[in-house]
Amino acid sequence: MDHPRRNFLQKLVASAAVVPLLSPYRALAQADRASTGSHQGKTLRVALMGLGSYAARVAEAMQSCKRAKVAGLISGTPSKLQEWGTKFGVPEKNRYDYENFDRIKNDPDIDAVYIITPNALHRDQAIRVAKAGKHVICEKPMAVNAKEGQDMVDACADAGVKLLVGYRMHFEPKTLEVIRMRKAGDFGSISFFQGLCGFRIGDPDQWRLNKALAGGGSLMDIGIYAINGARYMVGEDPVWVTAQQTKTDPVKFKEGVDETIQFQLGFPSGAVASCLSTYQMNHLDRFFMTGEQGFAELQPATGYGPIEGRTHKGELTQPHAMHQTIQMDEMAGILLDGNTPVVPVDGEEGLKDLKIIDAIYAACGTGRKQELRLG
Ligand code: NDP
């Protein structure tokens, strides 16, 4: 159990660091809402499912949210329900386990469930949440293949709830500035994107190295940032992919768990991307894009920040804010007000990445170029 004083100090330091940095973003967001008149003042009440390391980060970040709050907890570990319930002020009646969470249907205090469990559990959990009539926010990868992703999209459509994927980079200010510049034509026509994503993974017994829970290896976990990033940086959906896999440690990275994959994407405009996904190398978190008239570089590109970057016009200077704080406030706007984000975060967006992941694995297996129809 964490030391309560250390928690308090961490919270104090985190909020002191975040508040002044957030203010320019918030000022913009508030001005935007004031101009559209869309802010109803409602708060998105979120139940977190799977109280692991990333959920802890999300829960802390949500303490600084203006429009979203932790209102429920779903866990298989009773001691976490107790500890987190006390820490985040979630009453016992809004705490659930994996057997009884369908009862959330009758819980008027919950608007959405944020699924932050191992990848292979997402599909069934999302379908149960949808059937309970609550909006679904699901961590990446949305599922372990496109078929399961489609099941989730269909279940949410049938239930009349929204499905969002935890693509926090879609709200990150420097990333959005590069996207704005690309749309404004500052780079000219885009010719090339490079995405390098990886880290050396530790404990060989963790679920990320278990195919049954992870659905794959590095590509599912970290390579997806390069796939998704290629799409939002270039601003197109790829039409073909080729891929090659290498494995230096077949004991740690068992059958179906990829260690290192290089893949190449081709876009309708003729732009190409070259990407690396790995669990075996450190210091890989870099996006580079070049066009006829300029370039953009983000490094780190997808870590928790601060993101750093530059273009041919100079350094990117947008202020850092906790990604998950911005994400959850923006998701509140999407779910409660029907706002449209600059880069989509819906189930169709998650499904596109899963179709590319399926094709990358097929390309590794066959050695052949795979045509993509993401439509
Ligand atoms: P953790 O292992 O830290 O936590 C997962 C939690 O899921 C566990 O603590 C447990 O919580 C619950 N759980 C339920 N069933 C199982 C099971 N069979 N095995 C293990 N855990 C189980 O993982 P992370 O928090 O790092 O990752 C969770 C999800 O979040 C993944 O999909 C991952 O890709 C994504 N993620 C996204 C990030 C981002 O930046 N967007 C960053 C990190 C992760 P409990 O005891 O409460 O049931």
Tab-separated table of C-alpha atoms and ligand atoms in Angstrom:
chain	number	residue	atom	x	y	z
A	1	MET	CA	0.000	0.000	0.000
A	2	ASP	CA	1.257	3.506	-0.836
A	3	HIS	CA	2.270	5.786	1.990
A	4	PRO	CA	-0.556	8.325	2.557
A	5	ARG	CA	1.819	11.239	3.228
A	6	ARG	CA	3.813	10.490	0.089
A	7	ASN	CA	0.536	10.354	-1.846
A	8	PHE	CA	-0.501	13.690	-0.439
A	9	LEU	CA	2.846	15.255	-1.335
A	10	GLN	CA	2.811	13.723	-4.803
A	11	LYS	CA	-0.666	15.105	-5.349
A	12	LEU	CA	0.371	18.520	-4.121
A	13	VAL	CA	3.438	18.588	-6.369
A	14	ALA	CA	1.447	17.250	-9.331
A	15	SER	CA	-1.324	19.806	-8.967
A	16	ALA	CA	1.109	22.667	-8.349
A	17	ALA	CA	2.989	21.709	-11.492
A	18	VAL	CA	-0.098	21.210	-13.580
A	19	VAL	CA	-2.291	24.173	-12.735
A	20	PRO	CA	-0.201	27.024	-14.159
A	21	LEU	CA	0.767	24.964	-17.182
A	22	LEU	CA	-2.804	24.067	-17.945
A	23	SER	CA	-4.137	27.557	-17.851
A	24	PRO	CA	-3.328	28.619	-21.441
A	25	TYR	CA	-4.964	25.459	-22.741
A	26	ARG	CA	-7.965	25.953	-20.499
A	27	ALA	CA	-8.271	29.578	-21.488
A	28	LEU	CA	-8.402	28.470	-25.110
A	29	ALA	CA	-10.838	25.672	-24.391
A	30	GLN	CA	-13.079	27.965	-22.379
A	31	ALA	CA	-13.003	30.646	-25.061
A	32	ASP	CA	-13.878	27.991	-27.596
A	33	ARG	CA	-16.788	26.738	-25.537
A	34	ALA	CA	-17.988	30.247	-24.841
A	35	SER	CA	-17.919	31.007	-28.555
A	36	THR	CA	-19.902	27.896	-29.462
A	37	GLY	CA	-22.070	28.097	-26.372
A	38	SER	CA	-21.815	24.305	-26.099
A	39	HIS	CA	-20.586	23.975	-22.502
A	40	GLN	CA	-23.562	22.862	-20.414
A	41	GLY	CA	-21.533	22.603	-17.228
A	42	LYS	CA	-22.262	18.889	-16.912
A	43	THR	CA	-19.568	16.592	-15.535
A	44	LEU	CA	-18.740	13.212	-17.056
A	45	ARG	CA	-18.963	10.634	-14.284
A	46	VAL	CA	-16.545	7.808	-15.068
A	47	ALA	CA	-16.124	4.346	-13.579
A	48	LEU	CA	-12.568	3.043	-13.977
A	49	MET	CA	-12.282	-0.670	-14.741
A	50	GLY	CA	-8.990	-2.429	-13.934
A	51	LEU	CA	-7.101	-0.621	-11.210
A	52	GLY	CA	-3.545	-1.169	-12.460
A	53	SER	CA	-0.663	1.147	-13.223
A	54	TYR	CA	-2.219	3.101	-16.080
A	55	ALA	CA	-5.553	3.482	-14.274
A	56	ALA	CA	-3.616	4.994	-11.360
A	57	ARG	CA	-2.168	7.612	-13.724
A	58	VAL	CA	-5.595	8.329	-15.192
A	59	ALA	CA	-7.211	8.622	-11.763
A	60	GLU	CA	-4.553	11.074	-10.554
A	61	ALA	CA	-4.792	13.139	-13.746
A	62	MET	CA	-8.579	13.261	-13.454
A	63	GLN	CA	-8.221	15.082	-10.131
A	64	SER	CA	-7.312	18.131	-12.260
A	65	CYS	CA	-10.181	17.713	-14.733
A	66	LYS	CA	-12.804	20.429	-15.119
A	67	ARG	CA	-15.443	18.245	-16.708
A	68	ALA	CA	-14.731	14.619	-15.735
A	69	LYS	CA	-14.499	12.825	-12.415
A	70	VAL	CA	-13.903	9.341	-11.039
A	71	ALA	CA	-17.363	8.250	-9.906
A	72	GLY	CA	-17.067	4.452	-9.884
A	73	LEU	CA	-14.526	1.640	-9.613
A	74	ILE	CA	-14.495	-1.888	-11.040
A	75	SER	CA	-11.796	-4.292	-9.879
A	76	GLY	CA	-11.055	-7.926	-9.161
A	77	THR	CA	-9.046	-6.935	-6.100
A	78	PRO	CA	-11.177	-6.041	-3.053
A	79	SER	CA	-8.315	-4.236	-1.263
A	80	LYS	CA	-7.911	-1.872	-4.254
A	81	LEU	CA	-11.618	-1.086	-4.235
A	82	GLN	CA	-11.298	-0.135	-0.594
A	83	GLU	CA	-8.089	1.874	-0.993
A	84	TRP	CA	-9.017	3.654	-4.226
A	85	GLY	CA	-12.570	4.233	-3.007
A	86	THR	CA	-11.247	6.084	0.009
A	87	LYS	CA	-8.582	7.954	-1.938
A	88	PHE	CA	-10.865	9.149	-4.738
A	89	GLY	CA	-14.057	9.517	-2.727
A	90	VAL	CA	-16.017	6.760	-4.478
A	91	PRO	CA	-18.783	5.445	-2.191
A	92	GLU	CA	-19.168	1.694	-1.659
A	93	LYS	CA	-22.373	1.554	-3.706
A	94	ASN	CA	-20.398	2.637	-6.791
A	95	ARG	CA	-17.715	-0.045	-6.395
A	96	TYR	CA	-18.022	-3.254	-8.455
A	97	ASP	CA	-16.159	-6.434	-9.338
A	98	TYR	CA	-15.955	-8.278	-12.669
A	99	GLU	CA	-18.854	-10.569	-11.756
A	100	ASN	CA	-21.385	-7.956	-10.719
A	101	PHE	CA	-20.552	-4.874	-12.817
A	102	ASP	CA	-23.537	-5.437	-15.161
A	103	ARG	CA	-25.501	-3.900	-12.268
A	104	ILE	CA	-23.977	-0.583	-13.272
A	105	LYS	CA	-26.993	-0.391	-15.577
A	106	ASN	CA	-29.022	0.707	-12.574
A	107	ASP	CA	-26.411	3.099	-11.241
A	108	PRO	CA	-27.545	6.668	-11.959
A	109	ASP	CA	-24.157	8.033	-10.798
A	110	ILE	CA	-22.189	6.600	-13.766
A	111	ASP	CA	-22.168	7.925	-17.362
A	112	ALA	CA	-19.232	5.979	-18.804
A	113	VAL	CA	-16.875	3.121	-18.006
A	114	TYR	CA	-13.161	3.461	-18.837
A	115	ILE	CA	-11.733	-0.022	-19.543
A	116	ILE	CA	-8.034	-0.185	-18.551
A	117	THR	CA	-7.490	-3.943	-18.371
A	118	PRO	CA	-5.267	-6.305	-20.419
A	119	ASN	CA	-6.016	-6.055	-24.146
A	120	ALA	CA	-7.710	-9.414	-24.670
A	121	LEU	CA	-10.357	-8.595	-22.054
A	122	HIS	CA	-11.498	-5.368	-23.739
A	123	ARG	CA	-14.006	-6.879	-26.177
A	124	ASP	CA	-16.173	-8.790	-23.717
A	125	GLN	CA	-15.960	-6.060	-21.078
A	126	ALA	CA	-16.931	-3.368	-23.598
A	127	ILE	CA	-19.909	-5.379	-24.803
A	128	ARG	CA	-21.123	-5.824	-21.203
A	129	VAL	CA	-20.723	-2.100	-20.522
A	130	ALA	CA	-22.629	-1.249	-23.707
A	131	LYS	CA	-25.420	-3.636	-22.739
A	132	ALA	CA	-25.582	-1.849	-19.387
A	133	GLY	CA	-26.329	1.340	-21.336
A	134	LYS	CA	-23.144	3.219	-20.411
A	135	HIS	CA	-20.690	4.905	-22.789
A	136	VAL	CA	-17.472	2.955	-23.302
A	137	ILE	CA	-13.986	4.453	-23.166
A	138	CYS	CA	-11.466	1.723	-23.906
A	139	GLU	CA	-7.695	1.706	-23.725
A	140	LYS	CA	-5.531	0.987	-26.751
A	141	PRO	CA	-5.370	-1.405	-28.452
A	142	MET	CA	-9.162	-1.323	-28.549
A	143	ALA	CA	-9.167	-5.122	-29.012
A	144	VAL	CA	-6.758	-7.814	-30.160
A	145	ASN	CA	-7.942	-7.992	-33.781
A	146	ALA	CA	-10.332	-6.260	-36.159
A	147	LYS	CA	-13.057	-8.899	-35.790
A	148	GLU	CA	-13.247	-8.268	-32.030
A	149	GLY	CA	-13.056	-4.522	-32.603
A	150	GLN	CA	-15.993	-4.719	-35.003
A	151	ASP	CA	-17.975	-6.641	-32.357
A	152	MET	CA	-17.412	-3.742	-29.973
A	153	VAL	CA	-18.406	-1.106	-32.518
A	154	ASP	CA	-21.582	-3.077	-33.322
A	155	ALA	CA	-22.487	-3.651	-29.662
A	156	CYS	CA	-22.151	0.039	-28.854
A	157	ALA	CA	-24.200	1.029	-31.913
A	158	ASP	CA	-26.915	-1.492	-30.977
A	159	ALA	CA	-27.024	-0.164	-27.419
A	160	GLY	CA	-27.033	3.478	-28.530
A	161	VAL	CA	-23.900	4.340	-26.543
A	162	LYS	CA	-20.651	5.903	-27.722
A	163	LEU	CA	-17.328	4.086	-27.949
A	164	LEU	CA	-14.101	6.052	-27.524
A	165	VAL	CA	-10.488	4.833	-27.481
A	166	GLY	CA	-7.918	6.245	-25.044
A	167	TYR	CA	-5.793	7.872	-27.755
A	168	ARG	CA	-4.358	10.577	-25.511
A	169	MET	CA	-2.001	11.939	-28.216
A	170	HIS	CA	-5.035	13.116	-30.204
A	171	PHE	CA	-5.406	15.946	-27.677
A	172	GLU	CA	-1.722	16.777	-27.117
A	173	PRO	CA	-0.977	20.425	-27.972
A	174	LYS	CA	2.322	20.034	-29.912
A	175	THR	CA	0.911	17.118	-31.876
A	176	LEU	CA	-2.163	19.193	-32.706
A	177	GLU	CA	0.063	22.080	-33.825
A	178	VAL	CA	1.873	19.841	-36.320
A	179	ILE	CA	-1.508	18.634	-37.593
A	180	ARG	CA	-2.703	22.244	-37.894
A	181	MET	CA	0.426	23.177	-39.849
A	182	ARG	CA	0.055	20.181	-42.164
A	183	LYS	CA	-3.585	21.114	-42.853
A	184	ALA	CA	-2.525	24.711	-43.513
A	185	GLY	CA	-0.069	23.425	-46.142
A	186	ASP	CA	3.061	24.493	-44.229
A	187	PHE	CA	4.912	21.276	-45.123
A	188	GLY	CA	3.634	21.123	-48.688
A	189	SER	CA	2.709	17.723	-49.960
A	190	ILE	CA	3.842	15.048	-47.462
A	191	SER	CA	6.322	12.509	-48.791
A	192	PHE	CA	7.611	10.519	-45.810
A	193	PHE	CA	6.875	9.645	-42.175
A	194	GLN	CA	9.079	7.731	-39.773
A	195	GLY	CA	7.747	6.347	-36.467
A	196	LEU	CA	10.110	4.663	-33.994
A	197	CYS	CA	8.405	3.212	-30.922
A	198	GLY	CA	9.882	0.846	-28.404
A	199	PHE	CA	11.393	0.022	-25.047
A	200	ARG	CA	13.123	-2.942	-23.419
A	201	ILE	CA	10.421	-4.842	-21.583
A	202	GLY	CA	11.253	-6.322	-18.163
A	203	ASP	CA	9.472	-9.061	-16.217
A	204	PRO	CA	9.014	-12.055	-18.563
A	205	ASP	CA	5.927	-13.187	-16.602
A	206	GLN	CA	3.823	-10.052	-17.136
A	207	TRP	CA	0.575	-10.172	-19.136
A	208	ARG	CA	2.117	-8.062	-21.949
A	209	LEU	CA	4.227	-11.122	-22.885
A	210	ASN	CA	1.293	-13.541	-22.649
A	211	LYS	CA	-0.425	-13.914	-26.023
A	212	ALA	CA	-3.720	-14.952	-24.405
A	213	LEU	CA	-3.974	-11.618	-22.559
A	214	ALA	CA	-1.978	-9.261	-24.798
A	215	GLY	CA	-3.095	-10.558	-28.196
A	216	GLY	CA	0.459	-10.158	-29.527
A	217	GLY	CA	3.607	-8.379	-28.488
A	218	SER	CA	5.211	-4.985	-28.972
A	219	LEU	CA	3.006	-4.081	-31.937
A	220	MET	CA	-0.175	-4.249	-29.828
A	221	ASP	CA	1.319	-2.243	-27.004
A	222	ILE	CA	3.765	0.309	-28.420
A	223	GLY	CA	3.910	-0.166	-32.187
A	224	ILE	CA	0.289	0.964	-32.337
A	225	TYR	CA	1.532	4.504	-31.592
A	226	ALA	CA	3.525	4.478	-34.848
A	227	ILE	CA	0.541	3.083	-36.783
A	228	ASN	CA	-1.861	5.628	-35.342
A	229	GLY	CA	0.740	8.422	-35.531
A	230	ALA	CA	1.470	7.729	-39.201
A	231	ARG	CA	-2.228	8.254	-39.893
A	232	TYR	CA	-2.704	11.489	-37.942
A	233	MET	CA	0.622	13.008	-38.985
A	234	VAL	CA	0.275	12.224	-42.726
A	235	GLY	CA	-3.474	12.867	-42.581
A	236	GLU	CA	-4.418	9.873	-44.738
A	237	ASP	CA	-5.295	6.220	-44.269
A	238	PRO	CA	-2.742	3.784	-45.735
A	239	VAL	CA	-3.652	1.535	-48.672
A	240	TRP	CA	-0.896	-1.068	-48.321
A	241	VAL	CA	1.541	-2.414	-45.757
A	242	THR	CA	4.653	-4.589	-45.805
A	243	ALA	CA	6.344	-5.884	-42.648
A	244	GLN	CA	9.272	-7.922	-41.362
A	245	GLN	CA	9.717	-9.497	-37.935
A	246	THR	CA	12.923	-10.279	-36.075
A	247	LYS	CA	13.244	-12.162	-32.787
A	248	THR	CA	16.476	-12.379	-30.791
A	249	ASP	CA	14.975	-14.013	-27.675
A	250	PRO	CA	12.415	-16.726	-28.504
A	251	VAL	CA	12.254	-17.832	-24.873
A	252	LYS	CA	11.054	-14.451	-23.592
A	253	PHE	CA	9.040	-13.667	-26.739
A	254	LYS	CA	7.071	-16.843	-27.339
A	255	GLU	CA	5.050	-17.846	-30.397
A	256	GLY	CA	2.578	-15.083	-31.230
A	257	VAL	CA	4.379	-12.484	-29.098
A	258	ASP	CA	6.368	-10.196	-31.392
A	259	GLU	CA	9.631	-8.710	-30.181
A	260	THR	CA	10.596	-6.407	-33.083
A	261	ILE	CA	8.643	-5.579	-36.241
A	262	GLN	CA	9.553	-3.124	-38.972
A	263	PHE	CA	6.705	-2.104	-41.221
A	264	GLN	CA	6.142	0.197	-44.159
A	265	LEU	CA	2.885	1.902	-45.121
A	266	GLY	CA	1.828	3.411	-48.434
A	267	PHE	CA	-0.733	6.228	-48.640
A	268	PRO	CA	-3.059	7.239	-51.499
A	269	SER	CA	-1.087	10.459	-52.154
A	270	GLY	CA	2.097	8.460	-52.701
A	271	ALA	CA	3.521	9.284	-49.256
A	272	VAL	CA	5.251	6.365	-47.532
A	273	ALA	CA	5.978	5.539	-43.888
A	274	SER	CA	8.718	3.445	-42.322
A	275	CYS	CA	8.160	2.327	-38.730
A	276	LEU	CA	9.754	0.262	-35.998
A	277	SER	CA	7.999	-1.421	-33.074
A	278	THR	CA	10.082	-3.187	-30.439
A	279	TYR	CA	10.234	-4.578	-26.921
A	280	GLN	CA	14.010	-5.006	-27.180
A	281	MET	CA	15.504	-1.492	-27.574
A	282	ASN	CA	15.373	1.671	-25.485
A	283	HIS	CA	15.326	5.362	-26.468
A	284	LEU	CA	12.832	4.896	-29.296
A	285	ASP	CA	10.037	7.447	-29.207
A	286	ARG	CA	10.403	9.531	-32.334
A	287	PHE	CA	8.207	10.792	-35.176
A	288	PHE	CA	9.670	12.517	-38.218
A	289	MET	CA	7.744	13.758	-41.220
A	290	THR	CA	8.939	15.554	-44.301
A	291	GLY	CA	7.109	17.237	-47.130
A	292	GLU	CA	8.010	19.266	-50.191
A	293	GLN	CA	8.280	22.496	-48.185
A	294	GLY	CA	9.231	21.533	-44.637
A	295	PHE	CA	9.514	18.974	-41.870
A	296	ALA	CA	8.245	18.160	-38.372
A	297	GLU	CA	9.991	16.176	-35.698
A	298	LEU	CA	8.602	15.032	-32.329
A	299	GLN	CA	10.940	13.403	-29.808
A	300	PRO	CA	9.681	12.252	-27.417
A	301	ALA	CA	6.592	11.826	-29.557
A	302	THR	CA	4.205	9.698	-27.496
A	303	GLY	CA	5.525	9.383	-23.928
A	304	TYR	CA	3.714	11.010	-21.027
A	305	GLY	CA	5.517	14.224	-21.765
A	306	PRO	CA	6.553	16.853	-22.041
A	307	ILE	CA	6.474	16.121	-25.762
A	308	GLU	CA	9.227	18.022	-27.538
A	309	GLY	CA	9.496	18.927	-31.164
A	310	ARG	CA	10.431	21.294	-33.921
A	311	THR	CA	9.569	22.062	-37.493
A	312	HIS	CA	11.430	23.875	-40.279
A	313	LYS	CA	9.942	27.041	-38.715
A	314	GLY	CA	11.440	26.459	-35.267
A	315	GLU	CA	10.767	24.864	-31.873
A	316	LEU	CA	7.240	23.891	-30.907
A	317	THR	CA	6.397	25.858	-27.769
A	318	GLN	CA	2.862	24.792	-26.856
A	319	PRO	CA	2.660	24.244	-23.065
A	320	HIS	CA	2.689	20.776	-21.566
A	321	ALA	CA	-0.307	19.536	-19.630
A	322	MET	CA	-1.020	16.071	-18.295
A	323	HIS	CA	-2.277	14.155	-21.312
A	324	GLN	CA	-4.919	12.228	-19.416
A	325	THR	CA	-6.362	15.423	-17.893
A	326	ILE	CA	-6.858	17.005	-21.319
A	327	GLN	CA	-8.086	13.721	-22.775
A	328	MET	CA	-10.785	13.210	-20.158
A	329	ASP	CA	-12.006	16.815	-20.295
A	330	GLU	CA	-12.205	16.608	-24.080
A	331	MET	CA	-13.911	13.224	-23.930
A	332	ALA	CA	-16.497	14.763	-21.603
A	333	GLY	CA	-17.202	17.279	-24.356
A	334	ILE	CA	-17.514	14.504	-26.935
A	335	LEU	CA	-19.796	12.312	-24.820
A	336	LEU	CA	-21.923	14.988	-23.158
A	337	ASP	CA	-22.051	17.739	-25.801
A	338	GLY	CA	-21.401	15.840	-29.033
A	339	ASN	CA	-18.189	17.781	-29.703
A	340	THR	CA	-16.034	16.637	-32.630
A	341	PRO	CA	-12.311	16.261	-31.885
A	342	VAL	CA	-9.651	17.363	-34.414
A	343	VAL	CA	-8.475	13.744	-34.692
A	344	PRO	CA	-11.204	11.129	-34.142
A	345	VAL	CA	-11.066	8.890	-31.061
A	346	ASP	CA	-14.127	6.769	-31.796
A	347	GLY	CA	-14.474	3.026	-32.314
A	348	GLU	CA	-14.064	3.347	-36.094
A	349	GLU	CA	-10.688	4.994	-35.469
A	350	GLY	CA	-9.639	2.152	-33.156
A	351	LEU	CA	-10.870	-0.365	-35.724
A	352	LYS	CA	-8.673	1.116	-38.469
A	353	ASP	CA	-5.571	0.540	-36.351
A	354	LEU	CA	-6.666	-3.040	-35.632
A	355	LYS	CA	-7.102	-3.705	-39.375
A	356	ILE	CA	-3.558	-2.445	-39.932
A	357	ILE	CA	-2.270	-4.599	-37.055
A	358	ASP	CA	-3.966	-7.683	-38.573
A	359	ALA	CA	-2.364	-6.853	-41.940
A	360	ILE	CA	1.095	-6.326	-40.399
A	361	TYR	CA	0.954	-9.747	-38.747
A	362	ALA	CA	-0.254	-11.246	-42.058
A	363	ALA	CA	2.606	-9.530	-43.904
A	364	CYS	CA	5.141	-10.869	-41.369
A	365	GLY	CA	3.709	-14.356	-41.768
A	366	THR	CA	3.531	-14.423	-45.574
A	367	GLY	CA	6.295	-12.008	-46.523
A	368	ARG	CA	3.817	-10.420	-48.915
A	369	LYS	CA	2.522	-6.881	-49.284
A	370	GLN	CA	-1.024	-6.552	-47.906
A	371	GLU	CA	-3.629	-4.296	-49.459
A	372	LEU	CA	-5.616	-2.264	-46.896
A	373	ARG	CA	-9.233	-1.210	-47.137
A	374	LEU	CA	-9.886	0.758	-43.965
A	375	GLY	CA	-13.008	2.543	-45.241
B	1	NDP	P1	-1.545	-3.297	-15.411
B	1	NDP	O1	-1.105	-4.712	-15.428
B	1	NDP	O2	-0.767	-2.327	-14.634
B	1	NDP	O3	-3.053	-3.214	-14.902
B	1	NDP	C1	-4.077	-3.977	-15.475
B	1	NDP	C2	-5.165	-4.188	-14.434
B	1	NDP	O4	-6.220	-4.934	-15.064
B	1	NDP	C3	-4.745	-5.058	-13.243
B	1	NDP	O5	-4.122	-4.296	-12.219
B	1	NDP	C4	-6.061	-5.648	-12.797
B	1	NDP	O6	-6.742	-4.682	-11.993
B	1	NDP	C5	-6.868	-5.743	-14.089
B	1	NDP	N1	-6.969	-7.128	-14.574
B	1	NDP	C6	-8.119	-7.795	-14.783
B	1	NDP	N2	-7.879	-9.035	-15.207
B	1	NDP	C7	-6.540	-9.165	-15.283
B	1	NDP	C8	-5.689	-10.241	-15.642
B	1	NDP	N3	-6.178	-11.428	-16.057
B	1	NDP	N4	-4.360	-10.040	-15.600
B	1	NDP	C9	-3.842	-8.866	-15.231
B	1	NDP	N5	-4.617	-7.799	-14.860
B	1	NDP	C10	-5.955	-7.959	-14.882
B	1	NDP	O7	-1.642	-2.855	-16.947
B	1	NDP	P2	-1.656	-1.364	-17.513
B	1	NDP	O8	-2.441	-0.500	-16.623
B	1	NDP	O9	-0.279	-0.963	-17.837
B	1	NDP	O10	-2.428	-1.571	-18.929
B	1	NDP	C11	-3.831	-1.734	-18.989
B	1	NDP	C12	-4.335	-1.267	-20.367
B	1	NDP	O11	-4.004	0.104	-20.532
B	1	NDP	C13	-3.726	-1.993	-21.556
B	1	NDP	O12	-4.693	-2.164	-22.567
B	1	NDP	C14	-2.639	-1.060	-22.041
B	1	NDP	O13	-2.347	-1.183	-23.425
B	1	NDP	C15	-3.247	0.286	-21.733
B	1	NDP	N6	-2.251	1.329	-21.483
B	1	NDP	C16	-2.377	2.529	-22.129
B	1	NDP	C17	-1.471	3.516	-21.935
B	1	NDP	C18	-1.636	4.842	-22.614
B	1	NDP	O14	-0.724	5.676	-22.539
B	1	NDP	N7	-2.753	5.099	-23.269
B	1	NDP	C19	-0.306	3.338	-21.053
B	1	NDP	C20	-0.296	2.064	-20.369
B	1	NDP	C21	-1.235	1.113	-20.599
B	1	NDP	P3	-7.704	-5.133	-10.791
B	1	NDP	O15	-6.803	-5.788	-9.776
B	1	NDP	O16	-8.271	-3.846	-10.340
B	1	NDP	O17	-8.728	-6.070	-11.355
